[in-house]
């Protein structure tokens, strides 16, 4: 090989390792050193998978559902997903042609971007945001156009600013609702305005709705594909990791018109072929069962209680402020009132008080004054973590 010839693909130049995983590794190192670490950094429910799902999946494994499944996923599970989308979000999809099972939400994002984005295409992403978007847009050869959300707008999308960023090269708008990391649920009015712009400029929408069953205070989580004129231009992503507490199972799905699903299928077919068959059979027999829904509702109720605990404690700590989250299990905290930026605050919080969180700078340019805290931790640990945060601020 020529000495000046790279051994790696140029597309990797626009990609970087997950900063959240780097934070989690640092937390693990401090914990391994023997310190009593409380991690509020991971985006993972602390609940176990609902019992009926585990039971039915174990039965499916013992019944030898261990052979290849169809590339699209088993029709039985796709049918149950279609029922779930219809009953919860008024979305109508044909399970035969308009739903695709993926290896978690990460593969769903990857497939959607690789199947739709060409070299030089611009993709609008509202920041702060899940870092997979930026990296996978780069992998596809596109360019992410970041639109920072503003605290003065309550982290809602400002559609005047959105339209200013649309160019002839804009191909897609990414919506994450509820939003990681702000916990904001976009209002129907705001999403209707976004929809009008997407139709006006003939744009696709990738709608990441992985947290849409985790909402509080009776908040409505409106799906982009349910809005007039949007179904045919929206790729909806969802999965089982968050609302069903199944992060390790790696089961996600995409819902879109048949023509788009066929394009997505080409990427999926050669990336992962299919997800485990017995997992699909187990989910088919359990995901919509009353017992499973009851466990999910109990988990969301616990998150709601914890959210209130965190907000009540933050309200008593000078120098910290936030916009009230209405979904997911994150709160995005402005620490600038302490005199520190988010990176230094997070580092000192871990090193001095043994609490792990994610600096806002890892989630978007312009958010250096923030930290992301996950309240997907047990009540006792969460209370102790808030004590330690207060101790650090008082020390400052």
Coordinates of C-alpha atoms in Angstrom, one line a residue:
X1 CA 0.0 0.0 0.0
X2 CA 1.3 3.5 -0.9
X3 CA 2.7 5.2 2.1
X4 CA 0.4 8.2 1.8
X5 CA -2.8 6.2 1.3
X6 CA -5.1 6.1 4.2
X7 CA -6.2 2.7 5.5
X8 CA -9.6 4.1 6.7
X9 CA -12.5 5.6 4.8
X10 CA -12.7 9.3 4.5
X11 CA -16.3 9.3 5.7
X12 CA -15.0 8.6 9.2
X13 CA -13.4 12.0 9.3
X14 CA -16.7 13.6 10.1
X15 CA -17.4 11.1 12.9
X16 CA -16.3 11.0 16.6
X17 CA -16.7 8.6 19.5
X18 CA -19.8 9.1 21.7
X19 CA -19.0 11.7 24.3
X20 CA -21.7 10.2 26.5
X21 CA -20.0 6.9 26.4
X22 CA -16.8 8.6 27.3
X23 CA -18.5 10.2 30.4
X24 CA -19.8 6.7 31.3
X25 CA -16.3 5.2 31.1
X26 CA -15.0 8.0 33.3
X27 CA -17.7 7.3 35.8
X28 CA -16.9 3.6 35.7
X29 CA -13.2 4.4 36.4
X30 CA -14.0 6.5 39.5
X31 CA -16.3 3.8 40.7
X32 CA -13.7 1.1 40.1
X33 CA -11.3 3.2 42.3
X34 CA -13.7 2.4 45.2
X35 CA -15.7 5.7 45.3
X36 CA -19.4 5.7 46.0
X37 CA -20.4 6.9 42.6
X38 CA -24.0 7.7 41.6
X39 CA -24.4 7.9 37.9
X40 CA -27.0 10.3 36.4
X41 CA -25.3 10.1 33.0
X42 CA -26.9 7.2 31.2
X43 CA -30.1 7.3 29.2
X44 CA -31.3 4.0 30.5
X45 CA -34.3 3.2 32.7
X46 CA -33.3 1.6 36.0
X47 CA -36.4 -0.7 35.7
X48 CA -36.3 -4.3 34.5
X49 CA -38.2 -5.4 31.4
X50 CA -41.8 -6.2 32.1
X51 CA -42.3 -9.8 33.4
X52 CA -44.7 -11.0 30.7
X53 CA -42.2 -9.9 27.9
X54 CA -39.4 -12.0 29.6
X55 CA -41.7 -14.9 30.1
X56 CA -43.1 -15.1 26.6
X57 CA -39.6 -14.6 25.1
X58 CA -38.2 -17.4 27.2
X59 CA -41.0 -19.6 26.0
X60 CA -40.3 -18.7 22.4
X61 CA -36.7 -19.6 22.9
X62 CA -37.5 -22.9 24.4
X63 CA -40.0 -23.5 21.5
X64 CA -37.0 -23.2 19.1
X65 CA -37.9 -19.9 17.5
X66 CA -34.2 -19.6 16.8
X67 CA -34.0 -19.5 13.0
X68 CA -33.9 -16.5 10.7
X69 CA -36.8 -14.1 10.8
X70 CA -37.9 -12.2 7.7
X71 CA -35.8 -9.1 7.0
X72 CA -38.7 -6.8 7.8
X73 CA -39.3 -8.6 11.1
X74 CA -42.0 -11.2 11.9
X75 CA -45.4 -10.2 10.6
X76 CA -46.9 -10.9 14.0
X77 CA -44.8 -8.3 15.8
X78 CA -45.2 -5.8 13.0
X79 CA -49.0 -6.2 13.4
X80 CA -48.7 -5.6 17.1
X81 CA -46.6 -2.5 16.5
X82 CA -49.2 -1.2 14.1
X83 CA -51.9 -1.7 16.8
X84 CA -49.7 0.1 19.3
X85 CA -49.1 3.1 16.9
X86 CA -52.8 3.3 16.1
X87 CA -54.1 3.2 19.6
X88 CA -51.5 5.5 21.1
X89 CA -50.7 8.0 18.4
X90 CA -53.5 7.8 15.8
X91 CA -50.9 6.5 13.2
X92 CA -52.1 4.1 10.5
X93 CA -49.4 1.9 9.0
X94 CA -49.8 -1.4 7.0
X95 CA -47.8 -4.0 8.9
X96 CA -47.1 -5.8 5.6
X97 CA -45.3 -3.0 3.8
X98 CA -44.9 0.0 6.1
X99 CA -43.1 -1.2 9.3
X100 CA -39.5 -2.4 9.6
X101 CA -37.8 -4.0 12.6
X102 CA -34.3 -2.8 13.4
X103 CA -31.5 -3.6 15.8
X104 CA -32.4 -0.9 18.2
X105 CA -33.0 2.7 17.6
X106 CA -29.4 3.3 16.6
X107 CA -29.7 1.1 13.5
X108 CA -33.0 2.7 12.7
X109 CA -31.3 6.1 12.6
X110 CA -28.4 4.7 10.6
X111 CA -30.7 3.1 8.0
X112 CA -32.9 6.1 7.6
X113 CA -30.0 8.5 6.9
X114 CA -28.1 6.1 4.6
X115 CA -31.2 5.4 2.6
X116 CA -32.2 9.1 2.1
X117 CA -29.2 11.4 2.3
X118 CA -26.8 11.9 -0.6
X119 CA -23.4 13.5 -0.6
X120 CA -23.8 17.3 0.0
X121 CA -27.3 17.1 1.3
X122 CA -28.1 19.3 4.3
X123 CA -30.0 17.9 7.3
X124 CA -31.4 20.3 9.9
X125 CA -30.9 19.2 13.5
X126 CA -32.2 21.1 16.6
X127 CA -29.5 21.2 19.3
X128 CA -28.7 20.2 21.9
X129 CA -29.2 16.7 20.5
X130 CA -28.4 13.1 20.5
X131 CA -24.9 12.9 19.0
X132 CA -25.8 9.9 16.7
X133 CA -27.5 12.3 14.4
X134 CA -24.4 14.3 13.6
X135 CA -22.2 11.3 13.2
X136 CA -24.6 9.3 11.0
X137 CA -25.4 12.3 8.8
X138 CA -21.6 12.6 8.3
X139 CA -21.4 8.8 7.5
X140 CA -24.0 9.3 4.8
X141 CA -22.0 12.1 3.3
X142 CA -24.4 14.8 4.3
X143 CA -23.9 18.0 6.3
X144 CA -25.6 18.7 9.6
X145 CA -27.1 22.2 9.9
X146 CA -27.4 22.8 13.7
X147 CA -30.1 25.2 14.9
X148 CA -29.6 25.8 18.6
X149 CA -32.8 25.9 20.7
X150 CA -33.1 28.9 23.0
X151 CA -34.0 29.0 26.6
X152 CA -36.0 32.1 26.0
X153 CA -38.3 30.0 23.7
X154 CA -38.6 27.4 26.3
X155 CA -36.4 25.2 24.1
X156 CA -39.3 25.0 21.6
X157 CA -38.6 25.2 17.9
X158 CA -38.6 28.8 16.5
X159 CA -39.9 28.4 13.0
X160 CA -38.8 31.8 11.9
X161 CA -35.2 30.7 12.6
X162 CA -35.9 27.3 11.0
X163 CA -37.0 28.9 7.7
X164 CA -33.9 31.0 7.6
X165 CA -31.7 27.9 7.6
X166 CA -33.5 26.1 4.8
X167 CA -31.6 26.2 1.5
X168 CA -31.9 24.5 -1.9
X169 CA -29.6 21.7 -0.5
X170 CA -31.8 21.0 2.6
X171 CA -33.1 17.4 2.4
X172 CA -34.4 16.6 5.8
X173 CA -35.4 18.0 9.2
X174 CA -34.8 15.8 12.3
X175 CA -37.3 16.0 15.1
X176 CA -36.7 14.3 18.5
X177 CA -39.9 14.5 20.5
X178 CA -39.8 14.3 23.5
X179 CA -36.3 15.7 23.3
X180 CA -33.1 14.3 24.6
X181 CA -31.5 16.1 26.4
X182 CA -33.9 18.9 27.3
X183 CA -36.9 16.8 28.2
X184 CA -39.0 19.3 26.2
X185 CA -42.2 18.1 24.4
X186 CA -42.8 20.1 21.3
X187 CA -46.3 21.6 21.2
X188 CA -48.7 20.6 18.4
X189 CA -48.8 24.3 17.3
X190 CA -45.0 24.3 16.8
X191 CA -45.0 21.0 15.0
X192 CA -47.8 22.2 12.7
X193 CA -45.6 25.2 11.8
X194 CA -42.7 22.9 11.1
X195 CA -45.0 20.7 9.0
X196 CA -46.0 23.6 6.9
X197 CA -42.4 24.6 6.2
X198 CA -41.5 21.0 5.3
X199 CA -44.4 20.8 2.8
X200 CA -43.5 24.3 1.4
X201 CA -39.9 23.3 0.8
X202 CA -40.5 19.6 0.0
X203 CA -38.5 18.3 2.9
X204 CA -38.4 14.9 4.5
X205 CA -38.7 14.5 8.3
X206 CA -37.0 12.0 10.4
X207 CA -39.1 11.8 13.6
X208 CA -37.3 10.2 16.6
X209 CA -40.2 9.3 19.0
X210 CA -38.4 6.9 21.2
X211 CA -39.5 8.7 24.4
X212 CA -43.1 9.4 23.3
X213 CA -44.7 7.2 25.9
X214 CA -42.8 8.9 28.7
X215 CA -44.6 12.2 29.2
X216 CA -46.0 14.0 32.3
X217 CA -48.8 16.2 33.5
X218 CA -51.2 15.0 30.8
X219 CA -48.9 16.4 28.1
X220 CA -49.8 15.4 24.5
X221 CA -46.9 14.1 22.4
X222 CA -48.0 14.7 18.8
X223 CA -46.5 12.6 16.1
X224 CA -45.3 14.4 13.0
X225 CA -46.7 11.7 10.7
X226 CA -50.2 12.3 12.2
X227 CA -50.3 15.9 11.0
X228 CA -52.0 16.7 7.7
X229 CA -49.8 16.2 4.7
X230 CA -46.9 14.7 6.7
X231 CA -47.4 11.0 6.5
X232 CA -45.9 10.6 3.0
X233 CA -42.8 12.6 3.9
X234 CA -42.1 11.3 7.5
X235 CA -40.0 8.4 8.7
X236 CA -41.0 7.7 12.2
X237 CA -38.6 5.9 14.5
X238 CA -39.5 4.2 17.7
X239 CA -38.5 1.2 19.7
X240 CA -38.6 -0.7 23.0
X241 CA -35.5 0.5 24.8
X242 CA -37.0 3.4 26.8
X243 CA -40.7 2.9 27.4
X244 CA -40.4 -0.9 27.7
X245 CA -37.1 -0.8 29.7
X246 CA -35.4 -3.1 27.1
X247 CA -32.1 -1.3 26.2
X248 CA -30.1 -4.5 26.1
X249 CA -32.6 -6.3 23.8
X250 CA -31.8 -4.0 20.8
X251 CA -35.2 -3.8 19.2
X252 CA -36.3 -0.7 17.3
X253 CA -38.5 0.0 14.4
X254 CA -39.3 2.4 11.5
X255 CA -42.7 3.3 10.2
X256 CA -43.0 5.0 6.8
X257 CA -44.8 4.7 3.4
X258 CA -44.0 1.5 1.5
X259 CA -41.7 3.2 -1.0
X260 CA -39.5 4.6 1.8
X261 CA -39.5 1.3 3.8
X262 CA -38.3 -0.5 0.7
X263 CA -35.3 1.8 0.5
X264 CA -34.7 1.4 4.3
X265 CA -34.9 -2.3 3.9
X266 CA -32.0 -2.3 1.5
X267 CA -29.7 -0.8 4.1
X268 CA -31.1 -3.0 6.9
X269 CA -30.9 -6.2 4.9
X270 CA -27.1 -5.9 4.4
X271 CA -26.3 -4.5 7.8
X272 CA -28.1 -6.8 10.3
X273 CA -30.4 -9.1 8.2
X274 CA -32.8 -9.4 11.1
X275 CA -33.1 -9.2 14.8
X276 CA -33.4 -12.3 17.0
X277 CA -36.5 -14.3 16.1
X278 CA -37.4 -15.5 19.7
X279 CA -37.4 -11.9 20.9
X280 CA -39.9 -10.9 18.2
X281 CA -42.2 -13.8 19.0
X282 CA -42.0 -13.0 22.7
X283 CA -42.8 -9.3 22.1
X284 CA -45.7 -10.2 19.7
X285 CA -47.3 -12.1 22.5
X286 CA -46.8 -9.6 25.3
X287 CA -46.2 -5.9 24.2
X288 CA -49.9 -4.9 24.1
X289 CA -51.0 -7.1 27.0
X290 CA -52.6 -5.3 30.0
X291 CA -49.9 -6.6 32.4
X292 CA -47.2 -5.1 30.2
X293 CA -49.0 -1.7 29.9
X294 CA -49.5 -1.6 33.6
X295 CA -45.8 -2.1 34.3
X296 CA -45.0 0.7 31.8
X297 CA -47.4 3.0 33.4
X298 CA -45.9 2.3 36.8
X299 CA -42.5 3.1 35.5
X300 CA -43.6 6.4 34.0
X301 CA -45.4 7.3 37.3
X302 CA -42.1 6.7 39.1
X303 CA -40.2 8.9 36.7
X304 CA -42.9 11.6 37.2
X305 CA -42.3 11.4 40.9
X306 CA -38.6 11.6 40.5
X307 CA -38.8 14.5 38.1
X308 CA -40.7 16.5 40.8
X309 CA -38.2 15.5 43.4
X310 CA -35.3 16.8 41.2
X311 CA -37.1 20.0 40.3
X312 CA -38.0 20.7 44.0
X313 CA -34.4 20.3 45.0
X314 CA -33.1 22.4 42.2
X315 CA -35.4 25.2 43.1
X316 CA -33.7 25.4 46.5
X317 CA -30.1 25.5 45.1
X318 CA -28.9 29.0 44.1
X319 CA -27.1 29.3 40.8
X320 CA -28.9 26.5 39.1
X321 CA -31.9 26.9 36.7
X322 CA -33.8 24.8 34.2
X323 CA -36.8 24.7 31.8
X324 CA -39.3 22.3 33.2
X325 CA -39.1 19.0 31.3
X326 CA -42.4 17.4 30.2
X327 CA -41.1 14.1 28.8
X328 CA -38.2 11.6 28.7
X329 CA -36.2 11.3 31.9
X330 CA -33.7 14.2 31.6
X331 CA -33.4 17.7 32.9
X332 CA -31.1 20.2 31.3
X333 CA -29.6 22.4 34.0
X334 CA -28.0 25.8 33.5
X335 CA -25.1 26.0 36.0
X336 CA -23.7 29.4 34.9
X337 CA -25.0 31.0 38.0
X338 CA -22.4 29.1 40.0
X339 CA -19.6 30.8 38.1
X340 CA -18.6 27.5 36.4
X341 CA -19.3 26.2 32.9
X342 CA -20.9 22.8 32.5
X343 CA -17.6 21.0 31.7
X344 CA -15.9 22.1 34.9
X345 CA -19.1 21.7 37.0
X346 CA -19.6 18.1 35.7
X347 CA -15.9 17.3 36.3
X348 CA -15.9 18.6 39.8
X349 CA -19.2 17.0 40.6
X350 CA -17.7 13.6 39.7
X351 CA -14.3 14.1 41.2
X352 CA -15.4 15.7 44.4
X353 CA -18.9 14.5 45.0
X354 CA -18.9 11.2 42.9
X355 CA -22.0 12.1 40.9
X356 CA -21.8 11.5 37.1
X357 CA -23.6 13.7 34.6
X358 CA -23.1 14.8 31.0
X359 CA -21.8 18.3 30.2
X360 CA -24.0 20.2 27.7
X361 CA -21.0 20.9 25.5
X362 CA -21.1 17.3 24.5
X363 CA -24.6 17.7 23.1
X364 CA -24.2 20.8 21.0
X365 CA -22.2 23.9 20.4
X366 CA -23.4 26.9 22.5
X367 CA -24.6 24.8 25.5
X368 CA -21.4 25.0 27.5
X369 CA -23.3 26.4 30.5
X370 CA -25.5 23.3 30.9
X371 CA -25.3 19.8 32.3
X372 CA -27.7 16.9 31.5
X373 CA -29.0 14.9 34.5
X374 CA -30.9 11.7 34.0
X375 CA -33.4 11.0 36.8
X376 CA -33.7 7.3 35.7
X377 CA -32.2 6.2 39.0
X378 CA -33.8 4.8 42.1
X379 CA -35.3 7.3 44.6
X380 CA -32.7 6.9 47.3
X381 CA -29.8 7.3 44.9
X382 CA -31.4 10.3 43.3
X383 CA -32.0 12.0 46.7
X384 CA -28.4 11.4 47.7
X385 CA -27.2 12.7 44.4
X386 CA -29.2 15.9 44.8
X387 CA -27.6 16.3 48.3
X388 CA -24.2 16.1 46.8
X389 CA -25.0 18.6 44.0
X390 CA -26.2 21.0 46.7
X391 CA -23.0 20.4 48.7
X392 CA -20.9 21.2 45.7
X393 CA -22.8 24.4 44.9
X394 CA -22.6 25.5 48.6
X395 CA -18.8 24.9 48.5
X396 CA -18.5 27.1 45.4

